[in-house]
mmCIF file with all atom_site columns, C-alpha atoms in Angstrom:
data_model
loop_
_atom_site.group_PDB
_atom_site.id
_atom_site.type_symbol
_atom_site.label_atom_id
_atom_site.label_alt_id
_atom_site.label_comp_id
_atom_site.label_asym_id
_atom_site.label_entity_id
_atom_site.label_seq_id
_atom_site.pdbx_PDB_ins_code
_atom_site.Cartn_x
_atom_site.Cartn_y
_atom_site.Cartn_z
_atom_site.occupancy
_atom_site.B_iso_or_equiv
_atom_site.pdbx_formal_charge
_atom_site.auth_seq_id
_atom_site.auth_comp_id
_atom_site.auth_asym_id
_atom_site.auth_atom_id
_atom_site.pdbx_PDB_model_num
ATOM 1   C CA . LEU A 1 1   ? 0.000   0.000   0.000   1.00 94.00 ? 1   LEU A CA 1
ATOM 2   C CA . ILE A 1 2   ? 1.508   3.341   -1.049  1.00 91.00 ? 2   ILE A CA 1
ATOM 3   C CA . ALA A 1 3   ? -1.464  5.734   -0.887  1.00 87.00 ? 3   ALA A CA 1
ATOM 4   C CA . ARG A 1 4   ? -5.136  6.103   0.003   1.00 86.00 ? 4   ARG A CA 1
ATOM 5   C CA . GLY A 1 5   ? -7.621  8.397   -1.696  1.00 77.00 ? 5   GLY A CA 1
ATOM 6   C CA . GLY A 1 6   ? -11.283 9.258   -1.613  1.00 73.00 ? 6   GLY A CA 1
ATOM 7   C CA . MET A 1 7   ? -12.309 6.401   -3.909  1.00 75.00 ? 7   MET A CA 1
ATOM 8   C CA . GLY A 1 8   ? -9.593  3.845   -3.506  1.00 83.00 ? 8   GLY A CA 1
ATOM 9   C CA . LYS A 1 9   ? -6.209  2.604   -2.462  1.00 92.00 ? 9   LYS A CA 1
ATOM 10  C CA . VAL A 1 10  ? -2.987  2.608   -4.476  1.00 92.00 ? 10  VAL A CA 1
ATOM 11  C CA . TYR A 1 11  ? -0.533  -0.258  -4.300  1.00 95.00 ? 11  TYR A CA 1
ATOM 12  C CA . GLU A 1 12  ? 2.908   -0.816  -5.757  1.00 96.00 ? 12  GLU A CA 1
ATOM 13  C CA . ALA A 1 13  ? 2.525   -3.832  -8.020  1.00 97.00 ? 13  ALA A CA 1
ATOM 14  C CA . THR A 1 14  ? 4.174   -5.671  -10.893 1.00 97.00 ? 14  THR A CA 1
ATOM 15  C CA . GLN A 1 15  ? 2.372   -5.715  -14.239 1.00 94.00 ? 15  GLN A CA 1
ATOM 16  C CA . GLN A 1 16  ? 2.601   -9.177  -15.758 1.00 91.00 ? 16  GLN A CA 1
ATOM 17  C CA . PRO A 1 17  ? 3.915   -10.423 -18.102 1.00 91.00 ? 17  PRO A CA 1
ATOM 18  C CA . LEU A 1 18  ? 5.924   -7.215  -18.613 1.00 93.00 ? 18  LEU A CA 1
ATOM 19  C CA . GLY A 1 19  ? 7.527   -7.254  -15.175 1.00 95.00 ? 19  GLY A CA 1
ATOM 20  C CA . ARG A 1 20  ? 6.929   -3.495  -15.021 1.00 96.00 ? 20  ARG A CA 1
ATOM 21  C CA . THR A 1 21  ? 6.451   -1.792  -11.642 1.00 96.00 ? 21  THR A CA 1
ATOM 22  C CA . VAL A 1 22  ? 3.154   0.091   -11.610 1.00 97.00 ? 22  VAL A CA 1
ATOM 23  C CA . ALA A 1 23  ? 0.961   2.019   -9.233  1.00 94.00 ? 23  ALA A CA 1
ATOM 24  C CA . LEU A 1 24  ? -2.226  -0.051  -9.050  1.00 95.00 ? 24  LEU A CA 1
ATOM 25  C CA . LYS A 1 25  ? -5.285  1.954   -8.018  1.00 91.00 ? 25  LYS A CA 1
ATOM 26  C CA . ILE A 1 26  ? -8.129  -0.183  -6.699  1.00 92.00 ? 26  ILE A CA 1
ATOM 27  C CA . LEU A 1 27  ? -11.673 1.126   -6.236  1.00 86.00 ? 27  LEU A CA 1
ATOM 28  C CA . ASP A 1 28  ? -12.409 0.780   -2.535  1.00 81.00 ? 28  ASP A CA 1
ATOM 29  C CA . ILE A 1 29  ? -15.994 2.022   -2.268  1.00 72.00 ? 29  ILE A CA 1
ATOM 30  C CA . HIS A 1 30  ? -18.956 -0.302  -2.084  1.00 68.00 ? 30  HIS A CA 1
ATOM 31  C CA . ASP A 1 31  ? -21.998 1.606   -3.311  1.00 64.00 ? 31  ASP A CA 1
ATOM 32  C CA . PRO A 1 32  ? -25.336 0.019   -4.148  1.00 63.00 ? 32  PRO A CA 1
ATOM 33  C CA . GLY A 1 33  ? -25.496 1.884   -7.467  1.00 67.00 ? 33  GLY A CA 1
ATOM 34  C CA . ASP A 1 34  ? -22.745 2.308   -9.988  1.00 77.00 ? 34  ASP A CA 1
ATOM 35  C CA . GLU A 1 35  ? -21.863 6.020   -9.666  1.00 75.00 ? 35  GLU A CA 1
ATOM 36  C CA . PHE A 1 36  ? -18.371 5.415   -8.242  1.00 76.00 ? 36  PHE A CA 1
ATOM 37  C CA . ARG A 1 37  ? -17.596 2.614   -10.693 1.00 79.00 ? 37  ARG A CA 1
ATOM 38  C CA . LYS A 1 38  ? -18.585 4.879   -13.608 1.00 80.00 ? 38  LYS A CA 1
ATOM 39  C CA . ARG A 1 39  ? -16.463 7.716   -12.175 1.00 77.00 ? 39  ARG A CA 1
ATOM 40  C CA . PHE A 1 40  ? -13.519 5.341   -11.687 1.00 79.00 ? 40  PHE A CA 1
ATOM 41  C CA . PHE A 1 41  ? -13.652 4.186   -15.329 1.00 82.00 ? 41  PHE A CA 1
ATOM 42  C CA . MET A 1 42  ? -14.138 7.773   -16.475 1.00 81.00 ? 42  MET A CA 1
ATOM 43  C CA . GLU A 1 43  ? -10.921 8.708   -14.619 1.00 77.00 ? 43  GLU A CA 1
ATOM 44  C CA . ALA A 1 44  ? -9.017  5.914   -16.340 1.00 85.00 ? 44  ALA A CA 1
ATOM 45  C CA . SER A 1 45  ? -10.357 6.540   -19.838 1.00 86.00 ? 45  SER A CA 1
ATOM 46  C CA . THR A 1 46  ? -9.983  10.318  -19.451 1.00 80.00 ? 46  THR A CA 1
ATOM 47  C CA . CYS A 1 47  ? -6.397  10.185  -18.246 1.00 85.00 ? 47  CYS A CA 1
ATOM 48  C CA . ALA A 1 48  ? -5.467  7.521   -20.817 1.00 89.00 ? 48  ALA A CA 1
ATOM 49  C CA . LYS A 1 49  ? -6.193  10.088  -23.572 1.00 88.00 ? 49  LYS A CA 1
ATOM 50  C CA . LEU A 1 50  ? -3.499  12.410  -22.255 1.00 94.00 ? 50  LEU A CA 1
ATOM 51  C CA . ALA A 1 51  ? 0.110   12.133  -23.373 1.00 95.00 ? 51  ALA A CA 1
ATOM 52  C CA . HIS A 1 52  ? 1.799   15.180  -21.834 1.00 96.00 ? 52  HIS A CA 1
ATOM 53  C CA . PRO A 1 53  ? 5.097   14.301  -20.090 1.00 95.00 ? 53  PRO A CA 1
ATOM 54  C CA . HIS A 1 54  ? 3.781   15.929  -16.900 1.00 96.00 ? 54  HIS A CA 1
ATOM 55  C CA . THR A 1 55  ? 0.572   13.863  -16.746 1.00 95.00 ? 55  THR A CA 1
ATOM 56  C CA . VAL A 1 56  ? 0.595   10.426  -15.106 1.00 93.00 ? 56  VAL A CA 1
ATOM 57  C CA . ARG A 1 57  ? 0.629   7.635   -17.711 1.00 94.00 ? 57  ARG A CA 1
ATOM 58  C CA . ILE A 1 58  ? -2.147  5.039   -17.690 1.00 92.00 ? 58  ILE A CA 1
ATOM 59  C CA . TYR A 1 59  ? -1.080  1.558   -18.812 1.00 94.00 ? 59  TYR A CA 1
ATOM 60  C CA . ASP A 1 60  ? -4.273  -0.434  -18.295 1.00 92.00 ? 60  ASP A CA 1
ATOM 61  C CA . TYR A 1 61  ? -7.635  -0.382  -16.558 1.00 91.00 ? 61  TYR A CA 1
ATOM 62  C CA . GLY A 1 62  ? -10.600 -2.654  -16.164 1.00 90.00 ? 62  GLY A CA 1
ATOM 63  C CA . GLN A 1 63  ? -12.445 -5.040  -13.916 1.00 89.00 ? 63  GLN A CA 1
ATOM 64  C CA . THR A 1 64  ? -11.220 -8.432  -12.752 1.00 91.00 ? 64  THR A CA 1
ATOM 65  C CA . ASP A 1 65  ? -13.373 -11.548 -12.973 1.00 93.00 ? 65  ASP A CA 1
ATOM 66  C CA . ASP A 1 66  ? -14.161 -11.203 -9.277  1.00 90.00 ? 66  ASP A CA 1
ATOM 67  C CA . GLY A 1 67  ? -15.395 -7.600  -9.635  1.00 85.00 ? 67  GLY A CA 1
ATOM 68  C CA . ILE A 1 68  ? -12.337 -5.562  -8.595  1.00 88.00 ? 68  ILE A CA 1
ATOM 69  C CA . TYR A 1 69  ? -12.010 -2.284  -10.512 1.00 89.00 ? 69  TYR A CA 1
ATOM 70  C CA . PHE A 1 70  ? -8.414  -1.237  -11.182 1.00 92.00 ? 70  PHE A CA 1
ATOM 71  C CA . ILE A 1 71  ? -6.183  1.271   -12.954 1.00 91.00 ? 71  ILE A CA 1
ATOM 72  C CA . ALA A 1 72  ? -2.546  0.354   -13.633 1.00 94.00 ? 72  ALA A CA 1
ATOM 73  C CA . MET A 1 73  ? -0.502  3.511   -14.031 1.00 93.00 ? 73  MET A CA 1
ATOM 74  C CA . GLU A 1 74  ? 3.013   4.809   -14.046 1.00 93.00 ? 74  GLU A CA 1
ATOM 75  C CA . HIS A 1 75  ? 4.721   4.330   -10.703 1.00 94.00 ? 75  HIS A CA 1
ATOM 76  C CA . LEU A 1 76  ? 6.829   7.300   -9.680  1.00 91.00 ? 76  LEU A CA 1
ATOM 77  C CA . GLN A 1 77  ? 9.385   6.894   -6.928  1.00 84.00 ? 77  GLN A CA 1
ATOM 78  C CA . GLY A 1 78  ? 9.321   10.109  -4.996  1.00 81.00 ? 78  GLY A CA 1
ATOM 79  C CA . ARG A 1 79  ? 6.900   12.289  -3.121  1.00 91.00 ? 79  ARG A CA 1
ATOM 80  C CA . THR A 1 80  ? 4.103   14.783  -3.638  1.00 93.00 ? 80  THR A CA 1
ATOM 81  C CA . LEU A 1 81  ? 4.382   18.519  -4.120  1.00 96.00 ? 81  LEU A CA 1
ATOM 82  C CA . HIS A 1 82  ? 2.717   18.830  -0.705  1.00 96.00 ? 82  HIS A CA 1
ATOM 83  C CA . ASP A 1 83  ? 5.641   16.900  0.836   1.00 95.00 ? 83  ASP A CA 1
ATOM 84  C CA . LEU A 1 84  ? 8.151   19.055  -1.038  1.00 95.00 ? 84  LEU A CA 1
ATOM 85  C CA . PHE A 1 85  ? 6.498   22.256  0.248   1.00 96.00 ? 85  PHE A CA 1
ATOM 86  C CA . ALA A 1 86  ? 6.451   20.920  3.816   1.00 97.00 ? 86  ALA A CA 1
ATOM 87  C CA . ARG A 1 87  ? 10.184  20.202  3.738   1.00 95.00 ? 87  ARG A CA 1
ATOM 88  C CA . GLU A 1 88  ? 11.618  22.914  1.499   1.00 94.00 ? 88  GLU A CA 1
ATOM 89  C CA . ALA A 1 89  ? 9.349   25.968  1.293   1.00 94.00 ? 89  ALA A CA 1
ATOM 90  C CA . PRO A 1 90  ? 9.876   28.675  0.328   1.00 96.00 ? 90  PRO A CA 1
ATOM 91  C CA . LEU A 1 91  ? 11.201  27.571  -3.048  1.00 96.00 ? 91  LEU A CA 1
ATOM 92  C CA . ALA A 1 92  ? 13.672  29.488  -5.169  1.00 96.00 ? 92  ALA A CA 1
ATOM 93  C CA . PRO A 1 93  ? 11.834  31.498  -7.855  1.00 97.00 ? 93  PRO A CA 1
ATOM 94  C CA . LEU A 1 94  ? 13.340  29.619  -10.827 1.00 96.00 ? 94  LEU A CA 1
ATOM 95  C CA . ARG A 1 95  ? 12.490  26.259  -9.265  1.00 94.00 ? 95  ARG A CA 1
ATOM 96  C CA . ALA A 1 96  ? 8.927   27.414  -8.566  1.00 96.00 ? 96  ALA A CA 1
ATOM 97  C CA . LEU A 1 97  ? 8.626   28.622  -12.176 1.00 96.00 ? 97  LEU A CA 1
ATOM 98  C CA . HIS A 1 98  ? 9.772   25.206  -13.465 1.00 95.00 ? 98  HIS A CA 1
ATOM 99  C CA . ILE A 1 99  ? 7.108   23.488  -11.337 1.00 96.00 ? 99  ILE A CA 1
ATOM 100 C CA . ILE A 1 100 ? 4.380   25.895  -12.463 1.00 97.00 ? 100 ILE A CA 1
ATOM 101 C CA . ARG A 1 101 ? 5.290   25.479  -16.150 1.00 97.00 ? 101 ARG A CA 1
ATOM 102 C CA . SER A 1 102 ? 5.217   21.688  -15.793 1.00 96.00 ? 102 SER A CA 1
ATOM 103 C CA . ILE A 1 103 ? 1.770   21.679  -14.199 1.00 97.00 ? 103 ILE A CA 1
ATOM 104 C CA . CYS A 1 104 ? 0.353   24.282  -16.585 1.00 96.00 ? 104 CYS A CA 1
ATOM 105 C CA . GLY A 1 105 ? 1.597   22.301  -19.590 1.00 97.00 ? 105 GLY A CA 1
ATOM 106 C CA . ALA A 1 106 ? -0.211  19.188  -18.381 1.00 96.00 ? 106 ALA A CA 1
ATOM 107 C CA . LEU A 1 107 ? -3.383  21.169  -17.673 1.00 95.00 ? 107 LEU A CA 1
ATOM 108 C CA . ALA A 1 108 ? -3.259  22.918  -21.063 1.00 96.00 ? 108 ALA A CA 1
ATOM 109 C CA . GLU A 1 109 ? -3.263  19.543  -22.819 1.00 96.00 ? 109 GLU A CA 1
ATOM 110 C CA . ALA A 1 110 ? -6.137  18.348  -20.611 1.00 93.00 ? 110 ALA A CA 1
ATOM 111 C CA . HIS A 1 111 ? -8.131  21.516  -21.363 1.00 92.00 ? 111 HIS A CA 1
ATOM 112 C CA . ASP A 1 112 ? -7.444  21.180  -25.102 1.00 92.00 ? 112 ASP A CA 1
ATOM 113 C CA . THR A 1 113 ? -8.817  17.624  -24.844 1.00 89.00 ? 113 THR A CA 1
ATOM 114 C CA . GLY A 1 114 ? -11.958 18.886  -23.070 1.00 88.00 ? 114 GLY A CA 1
ATOM 115 C CA . ILE A 1 115 ? -10.991 17.854  -19.538 1.00 88.00 ? 115 ILE A CA 1
ATOM 116 C CA . VAL A 1 116 ? -11.051 20.000  -16.390 1.00 88.00 ? 116 VAL A CA 1
ATOM 117 C CA . HIS A 1 117 ? -9.232  18.382  -13.434 1.00 87.00 ? 117 HIS A CA 1
ATOM 118 C CA . ARG A 1 118 ? -11.339 19.963  -10.601 1.00 83.00 ? 118 ARG A CA 1
ATOM 119 C CA . ASP A 1 119 ? -9.129  18.647  -7.779  1.00 87.00 ? 119 ASP A CA 1
ATOM 120 C CA . LEU A 1 120 ? -5.755  20.197  -8.479  1.00 91.00 ? 120 LEU A CA 1
ATOM 121 C CA . LYS A 1 121 ? -3.833  20.420  -5.204  1.00 93.00 ? 121 LYS A CA 1
ATOM 122 C CA . PRO A 1 122 ? -0.265  19.766  -4.035  1.00 95.00 ? 122 PRO A CA 1
ATOM 123 C CA . GLN A 1 123 ? -1.195  16.217  -2.938  1.00 93.00 ? 123 GLN A CA 1
ATOM 124 C CA . ASN A 1 124 ? -2.181  15.397  -6.561  1.00 92.00 ? 124 ASN A CA 1
ATOM 125 C CA . ILE A 1 125 ? 1.123   16.545  -8.054  1.00 95.00 ? 125 ILE A CA 1
ATOM 126 C CA . LEU A 1 126 ? 3.726   13.796  -7.944  1.00 94.00 ? 126 LEU A CA 1
ATOM 127 C CA . VAL A 1 127 ? 7.405   14.675  -7.785  1.00 94.00 ? 127 VAL A CA 1
ATOM 128 C CA . ALA A 1 128 ? 9.599   12.155  -9.572  1.00 89.00 ? 128 ALA A CA 1
ATOM 129 C CA . ALA A 1 129 ? 12.682  11.138  -7.618  1.00 76.00 ? 129 ALA A CA 1
ATOM 130 C CA . GLU A 1 130 ? 15.009  13.138  -9.854  1.00 77.00 ? 130 GLU A CA 1
ATOM 131 C CA . GLU A 1 131 ? 12.756  16.223  -9.382  1.00 78.00 ? 131 GLU A CA 1
ATOM 132 C CA . ALA A 1 132 ? 12.967  17.082  -13.062 1.00 81.00 ? 132 ALA A CA 1
ATOM 133 C CA . ARG A 1 133 ? 9.403   15.931  -13.529 1.00 92.00 ? 133 ARG A CA 1
ATOM 134 C CA . PHE A 1 134 ? 6.293   17.144  -11.724 1.00 96.00 ? 134 PHE A CA 1
ATOM 135 C CA . VAL A 1 135 ? 3.301   15.010  -12.688 1.00 96.00 ? 135 VAL A CA 1
ATOM 136 C CA . VAL A 1 136 ? -0.418  15.814  -12.470 1.00 95.00 ? 136 VAL A CA 1
ATOM 137 C CA . SER A 1 137 ? -2.356  12.799  -11.189 1.00 91.00 ? 137 SER A CA 1
ATOM 138 C CA . ASP A 1 138 ? -5.774  11.809  -9.830  1.00 86.00 ? 138 ASP A CA 1
ATOM 139 C CA . PHE A 1 139 ? -8.344  12.800  -12.414 1.00 82.00 ? 139 PHE A CA 1
ATOM 140 C CA . GLY A 1 140 ? -11.030 11.099  -10.300 1.00 74.00 ? 140 GLY A CA 1
ATOM 141 C CA . VAL A 1 141 ? -13.377 14.108  -10.193 1.00 74.00 ? 141 VAL A CA 1
ATOM 142 C CA . ALA A 1 142 ? -12.498 15.534  -13.593 1.00 76.00 ? 142 ALA A CA 1
ATOM 143 C CA . LYS A 1 143 ? -15.163 17.162  -15.724 1.00 77.00 ? 143 LYS A CA 1
ATOM 144 C CA . LEU A 1 144 ? -15.539 16.421  -19.398 1.00 78.00 ? 144 LEU A CA 1
ATOM 145 C CA . ILE A 1 145 ? -16.527 19.550  -21.276 1.00 75.00 ? 145 ILE A CA 1
ATOM 146 C CA . GLU A 1 146 ? -19.168 18.113  -23.598 1.00 66.00 ? 146 GLU A CA 1
ATOM 147 C CA . SER A 1 147 ? -22.297 20.079  -24.384 1.00 39.00 ? 147 SER A CA 1
ATOM 148 C CA . GLY A 1 148 ? -21.792 22.072  -21.174 1.00 48.00 ? 148 GLY A CA 1
ATOM 149 C CA . THR A 1 149 ? -22.572 19.093  -18.938 1.00 43.00 ? 149 THR A CA 1
ATOM 150 C CA . THR A 1 150 ? -20.553 17.423  -16.238 1.00 45.00 ? 150 THR A CA 1
ATOM 151 C CA . GLN A 1 151 ? -20.195 13.767  -17.081 1.00 46.00 ? 151 GLN A CA 1
ATOM 152 C CA . GLY A 1 152 ? -20.942 11.448  -14.145 1.00 47.00 ? 152 GLY A CA 1
ATOM 153 C CA . THR A 1 153 ? -21.726 14.117  -11.551 1.00 49.00 ? 153 THR A CA 1
ATOM 154 C CA . ALA A 1 154 ? -25.168 14.595  -10.052 1.00 53.00 ? 154 ALA A CA 1
ATOM 155 C CA . PRO A 1 155 ? -26.528 18.155  -10.198 1.00 50.00 ? 155 PRO A CA 1
ATOM 156 C CA . GLY A 1 156 ? -25.543 20.062  -7.059  1.00 52.00 ? 156 GLY A CA 1
ATOM 157 C CA . ALA A 1 157 ? -22.869 17.509  -6.081  1.00 58.00 ? 157 ALA A CA 1
ATOM 158 C CA . LEU A 1 158 ? -19.763 19.022  -4.516  1.00 57.00 ? 158 LEU A CA 1
ATOM 159 C CA . LEU A 1 159 ? -16.683 17.115  -5.662  1.00 63.00 ? 159 LEU A CA 1
ATOM 160 C CA . GLY A 1 160 ? -13.109 18.063  -4.917  1.00 68.00 ? 160 GLY A CA 1
ATOM 161 C CA . THR A 1 161 ? -11.160 19.499  -1.996  1.00 75.00 ? 161 THR A CA 1
ATOM 162 C CA . PRO A 1 162 ? -12.862 22.677  -0.710  1.00 68.00 ? 162 PRO A CA 1
ATOM 163 C CA . HIS A 1 163 ? -9.630  24.547  0.130   1.00 73.00 ? 163 HIS A CA 1
ATOM 164 C CA . TYR A 1 164 ? -8.473  24.163  -3.481  1.00 74.00 ? 164 TYR A CA 1
ATOM 165 C CA . MET A 1 165 ? -11.759 24.631  -5.364  1.00 70.00 ? 165 MET A CA 1
ATOM 166 C CA . ALA A 1 166 ? -12.423 27.487  -7.734  1.00 69.00 ? 166 ALA A CA 1
ATOM 167 C CA . PRO A 1 167 ? -15.117 29.871  -6.421  1.00 69.00 ? 167 PRO A CA 1
ATOM 168 C CA . GLU A 1 168 ? -17.511 28.852  -9.212  1.00 69.00 ? 168 GLU A CA 1
ATOM 169 C CA . GLN A 1 169 ? -17.065 25.202  -8.222  1.00 67.00 ? 169 GLN A CA 1
ATOM 170 C CA . LEU A 1 170 ? -18.006 25.958  -4.610  1.00 66.00 ? 170 LEU A CA 1
ATOM 171 C CA . GLY A 1 171 ? -21.004 27.999  -5.712  1.00 68.00 ? 171 GLY A CA 1
ATOM 172 C CA . ALA A 1 172 ? -22.296 25.327  -8.123  1.00 63.00 ? 172 ALA A CA 1
ATOM 173 C CA . GLY A 1 173 ? -21.400 27.593  -11.044 1.00 64.00 ? 173 GLY A CA 1
ATOM 174 C CA . GLU A 1 174 ? -20.093 26.537  -14.436 1.00 72.00 ? 174 GLU A CA 1
ATOM 175 C CA . VAL A 1 175 ? -16.616 25.027  -14.038 1.00 72.00 ? 175 VAL A CA 1
ATOM 176 C CA . GLY A 1 176 ? -14.230 25.464  -16.939 1.00 70.00 ? 176 GLY A CA 1
ATOM 177 C CA . PRO A 1 177 ? -10.516 25.538  -17.724 1.00 70.00 ? 177 PRO A CA 1
ATOM 178 C CA . ARG A 1 178 ? -9.844  28.922  -16.111 1.00 68.00 ? 178 ARG A CA 1
#
């Protein structure tokens, strides 16, 4: 076990037959309907469309024969941006600029693809061990911009982390790339 989130747990695992180390996200919510399962698959299929070097790579996703929903993704040895801030803040301006450019590049590709992250926070930015790569992860509450609707979210539902939400997201307004 390497992490826990709102919808699941993440384990370090080995993808067979490739022998590749992956981060394996397992849906860990038992709901009588299928809202969380749909959201989980939406996260996987949404993120799998993205190819920016600062977006986490999805290798596989699906459901096992015994009903376990999973996403196999790139495993990054390192920490989160939250951890980096806790240990090293304040950051040098050029280093902070590099981090911001990395994140904005990943978000620009997502926005161009019609995806709004909606839960961007330091805990969802992974810092690769060499610190040359800052990676946007956890698209679990992302919004697909299609016909002005939020795919997979009930009207009036508040999804995300309140301290990091855009004002329009808190006020049930229209959420978009800005």
